[in-house]
Amino acid sequence: ASIEPYPTETELLFKLLENNDDASGIWVWDRAQILPTLKKWHFRTTGKPLPDTIPNKLFDLRALSLIAFPTAQRSDKPENLCKEINIKFQDELGNGGILAAMEALLQASAAKLQAAKPDLQTAWRNLFLNHLLPEWIEKLFPEASESGFDGYLHELEETFRNLPEPVQSSIGQPTVEGLTLSDFFKKPDGFVAQVTGDGYEERKGQVEFADQVLSGLRESRPFVLEAGTGIGKTKGYLIPLLLNGKRAYVATHTKNLQDQAWYKDVPEALKALELAGIGRSVSILKGKNNYVCLQTIVDWLEDIREVVRKQEDAFTLAAVLHWLLQTKTGWLIELGSLNNRAMIARLARDQAAPGLSETWGELDPHKRAVEAAQSVDLVLVNHSYVFARAKMDSDDGAPLDAIVFDEAHNIEDGVTEALT
C-alpha cells in the first residue's frame, strides 16, 4: 500500500471517489462507522448526498474476519485481531501498521472461508448473492455443487447431536472416610495444592471460610459469611459443598463470574476431589436468553430474504452459521464481538415461538442444560436465574439441599430487578 498526501480533505475525498469508480470493491474496517462519516463528509464538502453506488462497493473487513473467526474477542482494531489469532502482519517496508494488518486479515479470512466444509460454503454463497459483488463471491466462496441450505442443516443437526453435555465430573467413590478440609487446603501435599502446582499459597482465611461453609451446610437456616478479597472464596465454598455430598446450587452475581468459575475453579476443585478418590458432578445452567435457538435458525434459512435485508445482516448471519458448527455450548455470549446485537438477541431461546419441532426441540441446548442439571451434585447458576425461577414458582424437578449466593450483598438489587 502506498501513501499519497493531499493538501485538502476535498481533494482526498474526490480521489477516493475516483478510485471507487474503477474498483471492484473497497474493504474498510467497521463499515457501520465508516459509512455515516463518509456521507457527512461528502455532504459537507459538496453539498450533495453521497452517490448510491459507493455504499454498495464498501465491504466490512472486520465483519468478514469475524465470519472466519467468529469467537474472536479483540476486533476493535485490525492489529489487535491479528495478535489474538496469531497472524503476522508487515508491509513492504517491514512495518506492522493498520494497512498491513488489514491485508493479512483479508488473506487469512479468505483462506479460512475456502477451507470450510462445502455445505457451509454453499450456505455462505446463498447469503451473499445480493450483498457482495459477483467477483468477490467467486474469490471468497468457491463454486458450490448444490444450492440452498439443506446440506448445512444436516451438518448443524449432526453437530448438536454430538454436543457434549454441560457437565464436568470427577471419578471416585460417593464418600471417603476420614477426609477433612485440611487434606485439601494444606501445603504442600494438600489435594488443591497438588492440582494448582507451585503457585499455590496456603491461606488461613480460606481454610476458616471453608470450615464456616461446612458448618452452615449442617444447619437448616440462612447463614451469612463475610470475607475479604483475595482469600479464595470460590474454592472455599466449592470444596466443602462437593465434599458434603448434598445437592446444591451456587449462584454467582454476574454471568462473567459464573463463566470464570466454570472454566477455572470448578475443574480445579473436581481434580482435587478426584485425587481424594471422590466422584462428583457439576453442571452449568443459564437463563433462556443466553442460548441459541436452533429452530429460529431453521426458520430464518427457510425465508432468508425476510431476515437478511442489508449487508450487515448477511455478514452477521454468516458468522453465526460458522459459529454453530464450532460451539460446544450454544451460548450466544461467544458471539460478543458481532456488532449486530439486535439480530443476535432475536436468536435467543426466550425469543422463539413456544413450540419447537421434534428434531430441534430434542437438540435444544437450553433443554439439554436443564436436563443435565437434574442429575448432578452441584449446579452453577447466577442470581438472576434463581430469582426468575422463584418468581415463576418452579424448580428443575430434583431435590435441592442448599444454595450458596456468591457476592450476596448484591441480592437486594438482583431481586428488585427480577421482580419489578
mmCIF file of C-alpha atoms in Angstrom, residues 75-360:
data_model
loop_
_atom_site.group_PDB
_atom_site.id
_atom_site.type_symbol
_atom_site.label_atom_id
_atom_site.label_comp_id
_atom_site.label_asym_id
_atom_site.label_seq_id
_atom_site.Cartn_x
_atom_site.Cartn_y
_atom_site.Cartn_z
ATOM 1 C CA SER A 75 -11.786 -6.958 16.947
ATOM 2 C CA ASP A 76 -11.672 -3.251 17.801
ATOM 3 C CA LYS A 77 -8.571 -2.799 15.604
ATOM 4 C CA PRO A 78 -7.062 -4.912 12.790
ATOM 5 C CA GLU A 79 -3.745 -5.148 14.640
ATOM 6 C CA ASN A 80 -5.383 -6.457 17.827
ATOM 7 C CA LEU A 81 -7.321 -9.126 15.940
ATOM 8 C CA CYS A 82 -4.140 -10.246 14.162
ATOM 9 C CA LYS A 83 -2.398 -10.611 17.518
ATOM 10 C CA GLU A 84 -5.270 -12.576 19.053
ATOM 11 C CA ILE A 85 -5.411 -15.152 16.270
ATOM 12 C CA ASN A 86 -1.614 -15.204 15.740
ATOM 13 C CA ILE A 87 -1.445 -13.691 12.258
ATOM 14 C CA LYS A 88 1.818 -11.935 11.397
ATOM 15 C CA PHE A 89 1.474 -8.682 9.510
ATOM 16 C CA GLN A 90 4.065 -6.466 7.828
ATOM 17 C CA ASP A 91 4.036 -4.078 4.894
ATOM 18 C CA GLU A 92 6.667 -3.893 2.136
ATOM 19 C CA LEU A 93 8.963 -1.902 4.416
ATOM 20 C CA GLY A 94 8.692 -4.420 7.235
ATOM 21 C CA ASN A 95 6.408 -2.238 9.358
ATOM 22 C CA GLY A 96 3.391 -3.631 11.182
ATOM 23 C CA GLY A 97 0.732 -0.982 10.611
ATOM 24 C CA ILE A 98 -3.017 -0.857 10.055
ATOM 25 C CA LEU A 99 -2.881 -1.470 6.306
ATOM 26 C CA ALA A 100 -0.528 -4.427 6.730
ATOM 27 C CA ALA A 101 -2.837 -5.912 9.358
ATOM 28 C CA MET A 102 -5.894 -5.447 7.121
ATOM 29 C CA GLU A 103 -4.161 -7.112 4.181
ATOM 30 C CA ALA A 104 -3.053 -10.025 6.366
ATOM 31 C CA LEU A 105 -6.586 -10.457 7.729
ATOM 32 C CA LEU A 106 -8.112 -10.402 4.249
ATOM 33 C CA GLN A 107 -5.739 -13.152 3.107
ATOM 34 C CA ALA A 108 -6.221 -15.226 6.282
ATOM 35 C CA SER A 109 -10.000 -14.852 6.212
ATOM 36 C CA ALA A 110 -10.237 -15.835 2.562
ATOM 37 C CA ALA A 111 -8.102 -18.921 3.220
ATOM 38 C CA LYS A 112 -10.267 -19.872 6.207
ATOM 39 C CA LEU A 113 -13.500 -19.489 4.244
ATOM 40 C CA GLN A 114 -12.201 -21.511 1.307
ATOM 41 C CA ALA A 115 -11.162 -24.331 3.667
ATOM 42 C CA ALA A 116 -14.634 -24.597 5.226
ATOM 43 C CA LYS A 117 -16.969 -27.535 4.655
ATOM 44 C CA PRO A 118 -18.724 -27.467 1.260
ATOM 45 C CA ASP A 119 -22.208 -27.283 2.818
ATOM 46 C CA LEU A 120 -21.180 -24.229 4.840
ATOM 47 C CA GLN A 121 -19.652 -22.598 1.740
ATOM 48 C CA THR A 122 -22.925 -23.193 -0.119
ATOM 49 C CA ALA A 123 -24.853 -21.506 2.702
ATOM 50 C CA TRP A 124 -22.485 -18.524 2.607
ATOM 51 C CA ARG A 125 -22.873 -18.104 -1.162
ATOM 52 C CA ASN A 126 -26.649 -18.072 -0.793
ATOM 53 C CA LEU A 127 -26.425 -15.446 1.919
ATOM 54 C CA PHE A 128 -24.227 -13.091 -0.095
ATOM 55 C CA LEU A 129 -25.793 -13.328 -3.543
ATOM 56 C CA ASN A 130 -27.453 -9.936 -3.072
ATOM 57 C CA HIS A 131 -24.861 -8.300 -0.824
ATOM 58 C CA LEU A 132 -21.428 -8.783 -2.433
ATOM 59 C CA LEU A 133 -20.206 -8.148 -5.940
ATOM 60 C CA PRO A 134 -20.036 -11.344 -8.051
ATOM 61 C CA GLU A 135 -16.243 -11.222 -8.305
ATOM 62 C CA TRP A 136 -15.890 -11.133 -4.518
ATOM 63 C CA ILE A 137 -18.304 -14.047 -4.074
ATOM 64 C CA GLU A 138 -16.231 -16.095 -6.514
ATOM 65 C CA LYS A 139 -12.972 -15.210 -4.776
ATOM 66 C CA LEU A 140 -14.213 -15.847 -1.234
ATOM 67 C CA PHE A 141 -16.583 -18.780 -1.735
ATOM 68 C CA PRO A 142 -15.714 -21.400 -4.384
ATOM 69 C CA GLU A 143 -18.417 -22.609 -6.755
ATOM 70 C CA ALA A 144 -20.786 -24.976 -4.954
ATOM 71 C CA SER A 145 -22.102 -28.210 -6.420
ATOM 72 C CA GLU A 146 -25.509 -27.655 -4.789
ATOM 73 C CA SER A 147 -27.674 -24.711 -3.788
ATOM 74 C CA GLY A 148 -29.866 -23.992 -0.772
ATOM 75 C CA PHE A 149 -29.366 -24.758 2.920
ATOM 76 C CA ASP A 150 -30.325 -28.449 3.213
ATOM 77 C CA GLY A 151 -26.727 -29.653 3.409
ATOM 78 C CA TYR A 152 -25.891 -27.069 6.048
ATOM 79 C CA LEU A 153 -28.899 -28.025 8.188
ATOM 80 C CA HIS A 154 -27.753 -31.652 8.103
ATOM 81 C CA GLU A 155 -24.313 -30.529 9.351
ATOM 82 C CA LEU A 156 -25.994 -28.446 12.055
ATOM 83 C CA GLU A 157 -28.065 -31.385 13.267
ATOM 84 C CA GLU A 158 -25.012 -33.655 13.438
ATOM 85 C CA THR A 159 -23.000 -31.003 15.304
ATOM 86 C CA PHE A 160 -25.595 -30.521 18.045
ATOM 87 C CA ARG A 161 -26.408 -34.217 18.254
ATOM 88 C CA ASN A 162 -22.758 -34.728 19.225
ATOM 89 C CA LEU A 163 -22.558 -31.685 21.501
ATOM 90 C CA PRO A 164 -21.060 -32.640 24.884
ATOM 91 C CA GLU A 165 -23.303 -32.377 27.935
ATOM 92 C CA PRO A 166 -22.632 -29.253 30.048
ATOM 93 C CA VAL A 167 -21.293 -31.429 32.867
ATOM 94 C CA GLN A 168 -17.868 -31.773 34.489
ATOM 95 C CA SER A 169 -17.116 -34.759 36.710
ATOM 96 C CA SER A 170 -14.537 -36.337 38.975
ATOM 97 C CA ILE A 171 -14.042 -40.094 39.138
ATOM 98 C CA GLY A 172 -14.247 -41.801 42.507
ATOM 99 C CA GLN A 173 -16.477 -43.076 45.284
ATOM 100 C CA PRO A 174 -19.534 -41.277 46.737
ATOM 101 C CA THR A 175 -17.802 -40.981 50.104
ATOM 102 C CA VAL A 176 -14.311 -41.464 51.500
ATOM 103 C CA GLU A 177 -13.986 -41.790 55.265
ATOM 104 C CA GLY A 178 -11.603 -39.681 57.322
ATOM 105 C CA LEU A 179 -11.178 -36.736 54.912
ATOM 106 C CA THR A 180 -11.031 -33.208 56.324
ATOM 107 C CA LEU A 181 -10.831 -29.759 54.743
ATOM 108 C CA SER A 182 -7.209 -29.605 55.819
ATOM 109 C CA ASP A 183 -6.466 -32.527 53.482
ATOM 110 C CA PHE A 184 -7.468 -30.258 50.612
ATOM 111 C CA PHE A 185 -6.056 -26.864 51.574
ATOM 112 C CA LYS A 186 -2.804 -27.636 53.371
ATOM 113 C CA LYS A 187 0.563 -27.070 51.728
ATOM 114 C CA PRO A 188 2.469 -28.695 50.071
ATOM 115 C CA ASP A 189 0.677 -32.045 49.792
ATOM 116 C CA GLY A 190 -2.990 -30.961 50.020
ATOM 117 C CA PHE A 191 -5.155 -32.022 47.102
ATOM 118 C CA VAL A 192 -5.767 -28.421 45.950
ATOM 119 C CA ALA A 193 -2.045 -27.698 46.204
ATOM 120 C CA GLN A 194 -1.273 -30.740 44.058
ATOM 121 C CA VAL A 195 -3.689 -29.522 41.369
ATOM 122 C CA THR A 196 -2.631 -25.863 41.459
ATOM 123 C CA GLY A 197 1.110 -26.554 41.487
ATOM 124 C CA ASP A 198 3.994 -24.395 42.664
ATOM 125 C CA GLY A 199 1.903 -21.229 42.665
ATOM 126 C CA TYR A 200 -0.359 -22.492 45.435
ATOM 127 C CA GLU A 201 -0.415 -20.433 48.609
ATOM 128 C CA GLU A 202 -1.949 -21.794 51.787
ATOM 129 C CA ARG A 203 -4.270 -19.141 53.212
ATOM 130 C CA LYS A 204 -5.556 -19.312 56.747
ATOM 131 C CA GLY A 205 -8.577 -17.202 55.820
ATOM 132 C CA GLN A 206 -9.572 -19.617 53.060
ATOM 133 C CA VAL A 207 -9.457 -22.608 55.414
ATOM 134 C CA GLU A 208 -11.507 -20.750 58.050
ATOM 135 C CA PHE A 209 -14.002 -19.663 55.385
ATOM 136 C CA ALA A 210 -14.378 -23.230 54.037
ATOM 137 C CA ASP A 211 -14.864 -24.527 57.571
ATOM 138 C CA GLN A 212 -17.642 -21.987 58.165
ATOM 139 C CA VAL A 213 -19.342 -23.022 54.894
ATOM 140 C CA LEU A 214 -19.264 -26.650 56.012
ATOM 141 C CA SER A 215 -20.801 -25.640 59.345
ATOM 142 C CA GLY A 216 -23.521 -23.710 57.561
ATOM 143 C CA LEU A 217 -24.443 -26.730 55.445
ATOM 144 C CA ARG A 218 -25.235 -28.680 58.620
ATOM 145 C CA GLU A 219 -27.913 -26.199 59.717
ATOM 146 C CA SER A 220 -31.333 -25.657 58.141
ATOM 147 C CA ARG A 221 -31.309 -21.873 58.265
ATOM 148 C CA PRO A 222 -29.766 -18.933 56.367
ATOM 149 C CA PHE A 223 -26.078 -18.490 57.017
ATOM 150 C CA VAL A 224 -24.187 -15.281 56.186
ATOM 151 C CA LEU A 225 -20.415 -15.065 55.754
ATOM 152 C CA GLU A 226 -18.278 -12.022 55.075
ATOM 153 C CA ALA A 227 -14.790 -12.493 53.683
ATOM 154 C CA GLY A 228 -12.183 -10.144 52.322
ATOM 155 C CA THR A 229 -10.903 -10.003 48.775
ATOM 156 C CA GLY A 230 -8.223 -12.496 47.837
ATOM 157 C CA ILE A 231 -8.801 -15.266 50.363
ATOM 158 C CA GLY A 232 -10.028 -17.688 47.685
ATOM 159 C CA LYS A 233 -13.762 -17.740 48.344
ATOM 160 C CA THR A 234 -14.777 -19.703 45.240
ATOM 161 C CA LYS A 235 -12.791 -22.826 46.097
ATOM 162 C CA GLY A 236 -13.544 -22.055 49.718
ATOM 163 C CA TYR A 237 -17.219 -22.905 49.133
ATOM 164 C CA LEU A 238 -16.874 -25.356 46.210
ATOM 165 C CA ILE A 239 -14.728 -27.857 48.125
ATOM 166 C CA PRO A 240 -16.997 -28.155 51.216
ATOM 167 C CA LEU A 241 -20.138 -28.201 49.047
ATOM 168 C CA LEU A 242 -18.838 -31.069 46.928
ATOM 169 C CA LEU A 243 -17.259 -32.835 49.881
ATOM 170 C CA ASN A 244 -20.541 -32.660 51.804
ATOM 171 C CA GLY A 245 -22.372 -34.508 49.029
ATOM 172 C CA LYS A 246 -25.641 -32.586 49.263
ATOM 173 C CA ARG A 247 -27.228 -31.339 46.057
ATOM 174 C CA ALA A 248 -26.619 -27.611 45.784
ATOM 175 C CA TYR A 249 -26.861 -24.516 43.622
ATOM 176 C CA VAL A 250 -24.058 -21.975 43.502
ATOM 177 C CA ALA A 251 -25.379 -18.614 42.314
ATOM 178 C CA THR A 252 -22.819 -16.026 41.186
ATOM 179 C CA HIS A 253 -23.639 -12.351 40.900
ATOM 180 C CA THR A 254 -22.747 -11.995 37.201
ATOM 181 C CA LYS A 255 -22.529 -14.236 34.152
ATOM 182 C CA ASN A 256 -18.826 -13.400 33.863
ATOM 183 C CA LEU A 257 -18.183 -14.757 37.364
ATOM 184 C CA GLN A 258 -20.283 -17.802 36.504
ATOM 185 C CA ASP A 259 -18.155 -18.485 33.411
ATOM 186 C CA GLN A 260 -14.938 -17.866 35.350
ATOM 187 C CA ALA A 261 -15.961 -20.420 37.950
ATOM 188 C CA TRP A 262 -16.986 -22.915 35.255
ATOM 189 C CA TYR A 263 -13.744 -22.713 33.296
ATOM 190 C CA LYS A 264 -11.254 -22.288 36.159
ATOM 191 C CA ASP A 265 -12.400 -23.062 39.691
ATOM 192 C CA VAL A 266 -14.789 -25.959 39.038
ATOM 193 C CA PRO A 267 -12.251 -28.029 37.017
ATOM 194 C CA GLU A 268 -9.572 -27.494 39.674
ATOM 195 C CA ALA A 269 -11.958 -28.379 42.512
ATOM 196 C CA LEU A 270 -13.062 -31.567 40.730
ATOM 197 C CA LYS A 271 -9.449 -32.587 40.069
ATOM 198 C CA ALA A 272 -8.742 -32.147 43.775
ATOM 199 C CA LEU A 273 -11.722 -34.336 44.678
ATOM 200 C CA GLU A 274 -10.608 -36.971 42.185
ATOM 201 C CA LEU A 275 -7.180 -37.057 43.833
ATOM 202 C CA ALA A 276 -9.053 -37.659 47.095
ATOM 203 C CA GLY A 277 -10.942 -40.538 45.461
ATOM 204 C CA ILE A 278 -14.335 -38.775 45.479
ATOM 205 C CA GLY A 279 -16.699 -38.787 42.498
ATOM 206 C CA ARG A 280 -18.844 -35.682 41.961
ATOM 207 C CA SER A 281 -20.539 -33.909 39.032
ATOM 208 C CA VAL A 282 -21.179 -30.225 38.271
ATOM 209 C CA SER A 283 -23.279 -28.598 35.551
ATOM 210 C CA ILE A 284 -23.868 -25.007 34.462
ATOM 211 C CA LEU A 285 -27.285 -23.519 33.763
ATOM 212 C CA LYS A 286 -28.185 -20.082 32.419
ATOM 213 C CA GLY A 287 -31.404 -18.316 31.506
ATOM 214 C CA LYS A 288 -33.009 -18.990 28.122
ATOM 215 C CA ASN A 289 -31.816 -15.667 26.731
ATOM 216 C CA ASN A 290 -28.230 -16.974 26.833
ATOM 217 C CA TYR A 291 -28.779 -19.941 24.497
ATOM 218 C CA VAL A 292 -29.195 -20.040 20.725
ATOM 219 C CA CYS A 293 -32.484 -21.389 19.384
ATOM 220 C CA LEU A 294 -31.833 -23.827 16.543
ATOM 221 C CA GLN A 295 -35.466 -23.662 15.435
ATOM 222 C CA THR A 296 -35.063 -19.919 14.790
ATOM 223 C CA ILE A 297 -32.004 -20.601 12.608
ATOM 224 C CA VAL A 298 -34.003 -23.136 10.579
ATOM 225 C CA ASP A 299 -36.933 -20.733 10.182
ATOM 226 C CA TRP A 300 -34.619 -17.921 9.069
ATOM 227 C CA LEU A 301 -32.932 -20.053 6.424
ATOM 228 C CA GLU A 302 -36.315 -21.072 5.036
ATOM 229 C CA ASP A 303 -37.199 -17.413 4.408
ATOM 230 C CA ILE A 304 -33.792 -15.768 4.102
ATOM 231 C CA ARG A 305 -34.948 -12.646 2.239
ATOM 232 C CA GLU A 306 -37.179 -11.652 5.120
ATOM 233 C CA VAL A 307 -34.280 -11.831 7.570
ATOM 234 C CA VAL A 308 -31.322 -10.532 5.560
ATOM 235 C CA ARG A 309 -32.218 -7.050 4.364
ATOM 236 C CA LYS A 310 -28.782 -5.453 4.236
ATOM 237 C CA GLN A 311 -25.086 -6.247 4.004
ATOM 238 C CA GLU A 312 -24.580 -6.150 7.786
ATOM 239 C CA ASP A 313 -27.284 -8.789 8.291
ATOM 240 C CA ALA A 314 -25.633 -11.113 5.768
ATOM 241 C CA PHE A 315 -22.228 -10.806 7.465
ATOM 242 C CA THR A 316 -23.735 -11.383 10.927
ATOM 243 C CA LEU A 317 -25.720 -14.466 9.922
ATOM 244 C CA ALA A 318 -22.710 -15.862 8.035
ATOM 245 C CA ALA A 319 -20.623 -15.610 11.225
ATOM 246 C CA VAL A 320 -23.414 -17.264 13.230
ATOM 247 C CA LEU A 321 -23.615 -20.178 10.767
ATOM 248 C CA HIS A 322 -19.869 -20.771 11.109
ATOM 249 C CA TRP A 323 -20.006 -20.472 14.914
ATOM 250 C CA LEU A 324 -22.838 -23.011 15.167
ATOM 251 C CA LEU A 325 -20.592 -25.696 13.691
ATOM 252 C CA GLN A 326 -17.836 -24.852 16.229
ATOM 253 C CA THR A 327 -19.562 -24.103 19.531
ATOM 254 C CA LYS A 328 -19.528 -26.593 22.400
ATOM 255 C CA THR A 329 -22.126 -24.703 24.451
ATOM 256 C CA GLY A 330 -24.641 -22.830 22.268
ATOM 257 C CA TRP A 331 -24.039 -19.718 24.421
ATOM 258 C CA LEU A 332 -24.650 -16.505 22.481
ATOM 259 C CA ILE A 333 -22.071 -14.709 24.641
ATOM 260 C CA GLU A 334 -19.429 -16.385 22.461
ATOM 261 C CA LEU A 335 -20.518 -14.031 19.661
ATOM 262 C CA GLY A 336 -19.713 -10.964 21.751
ATOM 263 C CA SER A 337 -17.714 -9.211 19.023
ATOM 264 C CA LEU A 338 -20.511 -9.132 16.435
ATOM 265 C CA ASN A 339 -21.887 -5.616 16.054
ATOM 266 C CA ASN A 340 -25.444 -6.611 15.128
ATOM 267 C CA ARG A 341 -26.692 -7.074 18.697
ATOM 268 C CA ALA A 342 -30.381 -6.776 17.809
ATOM 269 C CA MET A 343 -30.106 -9.653 15.348
ATOM 270 C CA ILE A 344 -28.187 -11.824 17.829
ATOM 271 C CA ALA A 345 -30.785 -11.145 20.541
ATOM 272 C CA ARG A 346 -33.528 -12.446 18.230
ATOM 273 C CA LEU A 347 -31.712 -15.781 18.087
ATOM 274 C CA ALA A 348 -32.072 -16.363 21.837
ATOM 275 C CA ARG A 349 -34.176 -19.273 23.061
ATOM 276 C CA ASP A 350 -36.514 -16.983 25.013
ATOM 277 C CA GLN A 351 -37.432 -15.148 21.793
ATOM 278 C CA ALA A 352 -38.514 -18.304 19.948
ATOM 279 C CA ALA A 353 -42.041 -19.495 19.304
ATOM 280 C CA PRO A 354 -43.364 -21.755 22.115
ATOM 281 C CA GLY A 355 -43.370 -24.961 20.064
ATOM 282 C CA LEU A 356 -40.203 -26.491 18.636
ATOM 283 C CA SER A 357 -40.125 -29.245 16.052
ATOM 284 C CA GLU A 358 -39.255 -32.697 17.353
ATOM 285 C CA THR A 359 -35.720 -32.671 15.936
ATOM 286 C CA TRP A 360 -34.660 -29.193 17.039
#
